[in-house]
Coordinates of C-alpha atoms in Angstrom, one line a residue:
X1 CA 0.5 0.6 0.1
X2 CA 0.6 3.2 -1.7
X3 CA 2.1 6.3 2.0
X4 CA -1.2 8.5 0.5
X5 CA -2.6 5.5 0.4
X6 CA -1.6 4.7 3.6
X7 CA -2.7 8.8 5.0
X8 CA -5.8 9.0 3.4
X9 CA -7.1 5.7 5.2
X10 CA -6.1 7.4 8.4
X11 CA -8.0 10.5 7.6
X12 CA -10.5 9.0 6.6
X13 CA -11.0 6.7 10.1
X14 CA -10.2 9.9 12.1
X15 CA -12.6 13.0 10.0
X16 CA -16.3 13.7 11.3
X17 CA -18.7 11.6 9.8
X18 CA -20.0 15.0 7.4
X19 CA -16.4 15.8 6.3
X20 CA -14.8 12.8 4.7
X21 CA -15.1 13.8 1.4
X22 CA -11.6 17.0 2.3
X23 CA -10.7 15.0 4.6
X24 CA -9.5 13.0 1.4
X25 CA -9.1 15.9 -0.8
X26 CA -5.5 17.5 1.7
X27 CA -4.3 14.4 1.8
X28 CA -4.9 14.1 -2.1
X29 CA -4.0 17.6 -2.0
X30 CA -0.6 17.6 -0.5
X31 CA 0.1 14.2 -2.9
X32 CA -1.3 14.8 -5.9
X33 CA -1.5 18.3 -6.4
X34 CA -5.0 17.6 -6.5
X35 CA -7.6 20.9 -5.3
X36 CA -10.8 20.0 -6.4
X37 CA -12.7 17.2 -5.1
X38 CA -15.7 16.4 -5.0
X39 CA -18.2 13.2 -4.7
X40 CA -21.6 12.6 -6.9
X41 CA -24.1 10.2 -5.1
X42 CA -26.5 8.2 -7.4
X43 CA -29.6 8.4 -6.9
X44 CA -32.5 6.6 -5.8
X45 CA -33.3 6.6 -9.8
X46 CA -30.0 5.2 -10.8
X47 CA -30.7 8.4 -13.1
X48 CA -28.0 11.7 -12.3
X49 CA -25.5 11.8 -10.2
X50 CA -25.2 14.9 -7.7
X51 CA -22.8 16.4 -6.2
X52 CA -22.4 16.9 -2.0
X53 CA -21.9 20.2 -2.5
X54 CA -22.3 22.9 -5.0
X55 CA -22.1 21.4 -8.3
X56 CA -24.9 20.9 -10.9
X57 CA -26.0 16.9 -10.7
X58 CA -24.9 14.5 -14.0
X59 CA -27.7 13.2 -15.6
X60 CA -26.1 12.8 -19.2
X61 CA -25.2 9.3 -20.6
X62 CA -22.8 10.0 -21.9
X63 CA -19.7 12.0 -19.6
X64 CA -17.5 11.0 -18.3
X65 CA -19.0 10.7 -14.8
X66 CA -21.2 7.7 -16.1
X67 CA -18.7 6.3 -18.3
X68 CA -16.8 5.7 -14.7
X69 CA -20.4 4.7 -13.2
X70 CA -20.9 2.2 -15.4
X71 CA -17.8 1.1 -17.6
X72 CA -16.2 0.8 -13.3
X73 CA -12.8 2.2 -14.0
X74 CA -11.5 5.2 -14.3
X75 CA -11.7 7.8 -16.6
X76 CA -9.9 11.0 -17.8
X77 CA -10.2 13.3 -19.8
X78 CA -9.4 17.2 -20.2
X79 CA -7.7 17.8 -16.2
X80 CA -10.1 15.7 -14.6
X81 CA -10.3 12.6 -12.3
X82 CA -13.4 10.5 -12.3
X83 CA -12.7 7.3 -10.3
X84 CA -16.1 4.3 -9.1
X85 CA -16.9 5.4 -5.5
X86 CA -17.5 1.4 -4.9
X87 CA -17.8 -1.5 -2.0
X88 CA -18.4 -5.0 -2.6
X89 CA -19.9 -4.5 -5.6
X90 CA -22.4 -1.3 -4.8
X91 CA -22.2 1.8 -6.3
X92 CA -22.1 4.5 -4.6
X93 CA -21.8 7.0 -7.4
X94 CA -17.8 8.6 -8.5
X95 CA -15.1 10.8 -6.9
X96 CA -14.7 13.6 -9.4
X97 CA -11.2 14.3 -9.1
X98 CA -8.5 18.3 -11.0
X99 CA -6.1 18.0 -11.6
X100 CA -5.4 14.2 -12.8
X101 CA -3.2 14.1 -15.8
X102 CA -5.1 12.5 -18.7
X103 CA -1.8 10.5 -19.7
X104 CA -0.5 10.1 -15.9
X105 CA 3.1 9.6 -16.4
X106 CA 3.4 7.1 -13.5
X107 CA 0.6 4.5 -13.1
X108 CA 1.4 3.6 -10.6
X109 CA -0.6 7.2 -9.3
X110 CA -3.7 6.4 -11.0
X111 CA -4.6 3.2 -9.5
X112 CA -4.1 4.5 -5.5
X113 CA -6.7 7.6 -6.6
X114 CA -8.9 4.4 -7.6
X115 CA -8.5 2.2 -4.0
X116 CA -8.7 6.2 -2.9
X117 CA -12.3 6.2 -3.5
X118 CA -12.8 2.2 -2.5
X119 CA -11.8 3.0 1.0
X120 CA -13.8 7.2 0.3
X121 CA -17.3 3.6 -0.6
X122 CA -16.1 1.8 2.7
X123 CA -17.0 4.9 4.7
X124 CA -19.1 7.0 3.4
X125 CA -21.5 3.8 4.1
X126 CA -19.9 3.1 7.3
X127 CA -20.8 6.2 9.0
X128 CA -24.0 7.1 6.3
X129 CA -25.8 4.9 10.0
X130 CA -25.1 8.4 12.5
X131 CA -25.5 11.7 10.1
X132 CA -28.1 12.0 7.0
X133 CA -25.4 13.7 5.2
X134 CA -24.5 12.0 2.2
X135 CA -28.4 10.7 1.9
X136 CA -29.9 13.2 2.3
X137 CA -27.7 14.0 -1.1
X138 CA -28.4 12.1 -2.3
X139 CA -32.7 13.0 -3.1
X140 CA -33.3 14.7 -6.1
X141 CA -37.0 15.3 -4.8
X142 CA -38.2 14.5 -1.3
X143 CA -39.1 11.1 -1.1
X144 CA -42.6 10.0 0.4
X145 CA -42.5 8.8 4.7
X146 CA -43.4 5.2 2.8
X147 CA -41.1 5.2 0.8
X148 CA -37.8 6.7 2.9
X149 CA -38.7 2.8 5.5
X150 CA -38.9 1.8 2.5
X151 CA -35.2 2.4 1.1
X152 CA -34.4 2.4 4.4
X153 CA -34.9 -1.4 5.4
X154 CA -32.9 -2.8 2.0
X155 CA -29.8 -4.3 1.6
X156 CA -28.3 -1.8 -1.4
X157 CA -28.5 -1.7 -4.8
X158 CA -26.2 -4.2 -5.8
X159 CA -23.8 -7.2 -4.6
X160 CA -20.7 -8.6 -6.1
X161 CA -18.8 -12.1 -4.6
X162 CA -17.1 -15.1 -6.9
X163 CA -19.9 -17.1 -7.6
X164 CA -22.3 -14.5 -8.5
X165 CA -24.0 -11.3 -8.6
X166 CA -27.3 -9.5 -8.0
X167 CA -28.8 -6.3 -7.9
X168 CA -32.1 -5.2 -7.4
X169 CA -34.2 -1.9 -7.7
X170 CA -37.3 0.1 -6.0
X171 CA -40.0 1.8 -8.6
X172 CA -41.3 4.4 -8.6
X173 CA -38.0 5.2 -6.8
X174 CA -39.4 8.6 -5.0
X175 CA -43.2 6.9 -4.0
X176 CA -42.3 3.2 -3.8
X177 CA -44.7 1.7 -1.0
X178 CA -45.4 -1.7 -0.4
X179 CA -42.4 -3.7 -3.0
X180 CA -39.0 -4.2 -1.6
X181 CA -36.8 -6.9 -1.7
X182 CA -33.7 -8.8 0.9
X183 CA -30.2 -10.8 0.7
X184 CA -27.7 -11.4 2.8
X185 CA -24.8 -14.4 2.1
X186 CA -22.3 -16.0 4.4
X187 CA -20.3 -18.0 1.6
X188 CA -22.0 -20.6 1.2
X189 CA -25.9 -19.2 0.7
X190 CA -27.5 -17.0 -0.4
X191 CA -30.1 -16.2 0.2
X192 CA -33.4 -13.9 -1.7
X193 CA -36.6 -12.1 -1.0
X194 CA -38.5 -10.2 -2.8
X195 CA -42.6 -8.8 -1.7
X196 CA -44.6 -7.3 -4.1
X197 CA -46.5 -5.9 -0.7
X198 CA -50.3 -4.1 -0.7
X199 CA -51.7 -1.2 0.4
X200 CA -50.8 1.7 0.2
X201 CA -48.9 4.6 1.6
X202 CA -47.2 3.7 5.4
X203 CA -49.0 1.1 5.9
X204 CA -48.3 -1.7 3.0
X205 CA -44.4 -0.6 4.0
X206 CA -45.3 -1.4 7.5
X207 CA -46.9 -4.5 6.0
X208 CA -43.9 -4.8 4.0
X209 CA -41.5 -3.9 7.2
X210 CA -42.7 -6.7 8.7
X211 CA -42.1 -9.8 6.9
X212 CA -39.2 -9.1 5.8
X213 CA -37.7 -8.5 10.0
X214 CA -39.3 -11.2 10.8
X215 CA -38.8 -13.4 7.2
X216 CA -34.9 -12.4 8.9
X217 CA -35.6 -13.6 12.2
X218 CA -35.8 -16.4 11.2
X219 CA -33.0 -17.1 9.0
X220 CA -30.7 -15.6 12.0
X221 CA -31.3 -17.8 14.4
X222 CA -30.6 -21.1 11.4
X223 CA -34.2 -22.8 10.6
X224 CA -35.0 -23.5 6.9
X225 CA -36.9 -21.8 3.9
X226 CA -40.0 -23.4 4.7
X227 CA -39.6 -22.4 8.1
X228 CA -38.9 -18.5 7.4
X229 CA -41.5 -18.3 4.8
X230 CA -43.9 -20.3 7.9
X231 CA -42.4 -17.9 10.7
X232 CA -43.5 -14.3 8.6
X233 CA -46.4 -15.5 7.4
X234 CA -47.6 -16.2 11.1
X235 CA -45.8 -13.0 12.6
X236 CA -48.4 -11.2 9.4
X237 CA -52.0 -13.1 10.6
X238 CA -51.6 -12.8 14.4
X239 CA -51.5 -9.4 14.3
X240 CA -54.1 -9.1 10.8
X241 CA -55.8 -12.0 11.1
X242 CA -55.8 -12.4 7.5
X243 CA -57.0 -9.6 6.8
X244 CA -53.6 -7.9 5.0
X245 CA -51.8 -10.2 3.4
X246 CA -48.2 -9.6 0.9
X247 CA -46.5 -12.0 -2.2
X248 CA -42.9 -13.4 -1.1
X249 CA -40.8 -14.9 -4.0
X250 CA -38.0 -16.4 -0.7
X251 CA -34.9 -18.2 -2.4
X252 CA -31.6 -20.4 -0.4
X253 CA -28.4 -21.3 -3.1
X254 CA -25.5 -23.0 -2.5
X255 CA -22.5 -21.6 -3.9
X256 CA -21.3 -24.7 -4.0
X257 CA -23.8 -26.5 -6.3
X258 CA -26.0 -24.2 -7.0
X259 CA -28.7 -26.0 -6.3
X260 CA -31.2 -23.5 -6.1
X261 CA -34.9 -23.3 -3.3
X262 CA -37.4 -21.5 -3.5
X263 CA -40.5 -21.2 -1.1
X264 CA -43.1 -19.5 -3.6
X265 CA -45.3 -17.7 -1.7
X266 CA -48.2 -16.2 -4.2
X267 CA -44.4 -14.3 -5.9
X268 CA -43.5 -13.0 -8.5
X269 CA -42.2 -14.4 -11.8
X270 CA -38.7 -15.6 -11.8
X271 CA -37.1 -15.1 -14.9
X272 CA -33.9 -17.0 -16.4
X273 CA -32.0 -16.7 -19.4
X274 CA -29.6 -19.1 -20.7
X275 CA -27.9 -19.2 -22.7
X276 CA -30.3 -15.9 -25.0
X277 CA -33.4 -17.7 -24.5
X278 CA -36.3 -16.1 -21.5
X279 CA -38.3 -19.4 -19.8
X280 CA -40.3 -18.3 -16.9
X281 CA -38.8 -20.5 -14.4
X282 CA -42.0 -23.0 -13.4
X283 CA -43.2 -22.6 -9.7
X284 CA -45.4 -24.1 -7.2
X285 CA -47.9 -21.8 -5.8
X286 CA -48.4 -21.2 -2.5
X287 CA -50.9 -19.3 0.1
X288 CA -49.1 -15.5 1.0
X289 CA -47.6 -15.2 3.8
X290 CA -50.2 -14.1 6.6
X291 CA -53.8 -15.2 4.9
X292 CA -54.3 -17.9 7.1
X293 CA -53.7 -19.3 10.3
X294 CA -50.4 -21.6 10.2
X295 CA -49.7 -21.8 6.9
X296 CA -47.5 -24.9 6.0
X297 CA -45.8 -24.1 3.1
X298 CA -42.9 -26.2 1.5
X299 CA -39.0 -26.2 -1.2
X300 CA -39.3 -27.3 -4.6
X301 CA -35.6 -27.1 -6.1
X302 CA -33.9 -26.6 -9.8
X303 CA -30.3 -26.9 -11.2
X304 CA -28.9 -23.8 -12.1
X305 CA -26.2 -23.7 -14.7
X306 CA -23.0 -21.4 -14.9
X307 CA -23.4 -18.4 -17.3
X308 CA -27.3 -18.7 -16.2
X309 CA -28.8 -15.2 -15.1
X310 CA -31.9 -14.9 -13.1
X311 CA -34.9 -12.0 -13.1
X312 CA -37.6 -12.2 -10.2
X313 CA -40.3 -9.0 -10.8
X314 CA -43.3 -8.2 -9.1
X315 CA -46.6 -7.8 -10.8
X316 CA -46.1 -3.8 -11.0
X317 CA -43.7 -4.2 -13.7
X318 CA -46.1 -6.9 -16.9
X319 CA -48.9 -3.9 -15.6
X320 CA -47.2 -0.8 -16.7
X321 CA -49.7 1.2 -18.8
X322 CA -49.0 3.6 -21.9
X323 CA -50.8 4.7 -24.6
X324 CA -53.4 2.2 -23.2
X325 CA -51.2 -1.3 -23.2
X326 CA -50.1 -3.4 -20.5
X327 CA -46.4 -3.5 -21.0
X328 CA -46.7 -7.3 -20.3
X329 CA -44.7 -10.7 -20.7
X330 CA -43.8 -10.5 -24.6
X331 CA -42.4 -6.6 -24.7
X332 CA -40.7 -8.4 -20.8
X333 CA -39.7 -11.5 -22.3
X334 CA -37.7 -9.5 -25.4
X335 CA -35.7 -6.8 -22.9
X336 CA -34.4 -9.2 -20.6
X337 CA -33.7 -11.0 -23.7
X338 CA -31.1 -8.0 -24.5
X339 CA -29.8 -7.5 -20.8
X340 CA -27.5 -10.7 -21.6
X341 CA -24.8 -8.7 -21.3
X342 CA -25.0 -5.8 -19.3
X343 CA -24.1 -6.6 -15.1
X344 CA -27.0 -6.5 -13.1
X345 CA -27.0 -3.4 -12.4
X346 CA -27.4 -2.3 -15.8
X347 CA -29.8 -4.8 -16.7
X348 CA -32.3 -3.4 -13.5
X349 CA -31.4 -0.1 -14.7
X350 CA -32.0 -0.6 -18.0
X351 CA -34.9 -2.1 -17.7
X352 CA -36.3 0.6 -14.6
X353 CA -35.4 3.4 -17.8
X354 CA -37.8 1.4 -20.6
X355 CA -40.3 0.9 -18.3
X356 CA -40.5 4.5 -18.0
X357 CA -40.0 5.3 -21.1
X358 CA -42.7 2.8 -21.9
X359 CA -45.7 4.6 -19.6
X360 CA -43.9 8.6 -20.7
X361 CA -42.8 9.5 -16.7
X362 CA -43.1 7.6 -13.5
X363 CA -44.9 4.3 -12.7
X364 CA -48.7 5.1 -10.8
X365 CA -48.2 1.2 -9.3
X366 CA -44.6 0.0 -7.1
X367 CA -42.5 -2.3 -9.5
X368 CA -39.5 -4.5 -7.5
X369 CA -36.4 -6.8 -10.4
X370 CA -33.9 -8.5 -8.6
X371 CA -31.1 -9.7 -11.6
X372 CA -29.3 -11.6 -10.2
X373 CA -25.4 -13.6 -12.3
X374 CA -24.6 -17.5 -11.0
X375 CA -21.1 -17.5 -12.7
X376 CA -20.7 -21.6 -11.2
X377 CA -19.5 -22.2 -7.8
X378 CA -15.6 -21.2 -6.6
X379 CA -12.2 -23.1 -5.1

């Protein structure tokens, strides 16, 4: 590790939470003569890069900032350096540094600057629970209360390990109510839950929050996937006595074998993209969570093949309406086939963008899209 990187890490650890960019900027100024440092965070819609300071939002897809964000590699142009601010696959935005030579004499300098941007991503994630500075700067408009609750519930928007890559998005981002997703992995298994919520406003968010926390509680207790569904089902039924319920798809992937276990509790649609072909994965439909007391759930299993891609989409995607037409399965399958070369986050963002274009604006109903790439077991 170079001395500037070590100094930057120390500065990040010692600087007050709201002044991380300033602390890094002081190190970069002393080490490389960089005078301007700005953090641009991607907004909740994945549509704009918003400055932490007083700069202008960046929404042009061809802008160097977006190229750095999309390709996850530094972009040097016109004396500016744009560096991805990413941790474990979670893309938070880009760091803009200037002046930076378009062709640095020392390639180690470029590597050090990229490492500092990654260190900043980790520290921003670490301090965000204790300061609103970074979350407030990520929004181009006010979130509804329900949306605020939903976004705070999420584990992130993307995750990468050697054996898989994962991404998800909620729409309409600033007013989402009940749709959500959750995931966790321990190096041997990946758990993924996608919830197709019901209801309006805060009531929908509360129902989804109850289901998510019940599933987490069961998962962390080491219960099987079927028992996780049963515990969440009982928690919702105990409170609402069947008057409120929600659909969920629970998945558990064995990272050593590629075997996928699934519980379909009235779930969103599960689509498999394999070798360029798009097929709906047949699932055994079971009752939604909370509909009846003491529902008995059971798992079904199927194997994944190397380079398989799975999409989970809620009914808000299929039922999006524009020009008196539904988006529907045909348009969805055609678009999913085009996402093959894209990384999961780019595929999710492209699908949401296609939906927005189809309805000529933000979606009216909630929609959730999750994409999972399976690369095969890793040693």
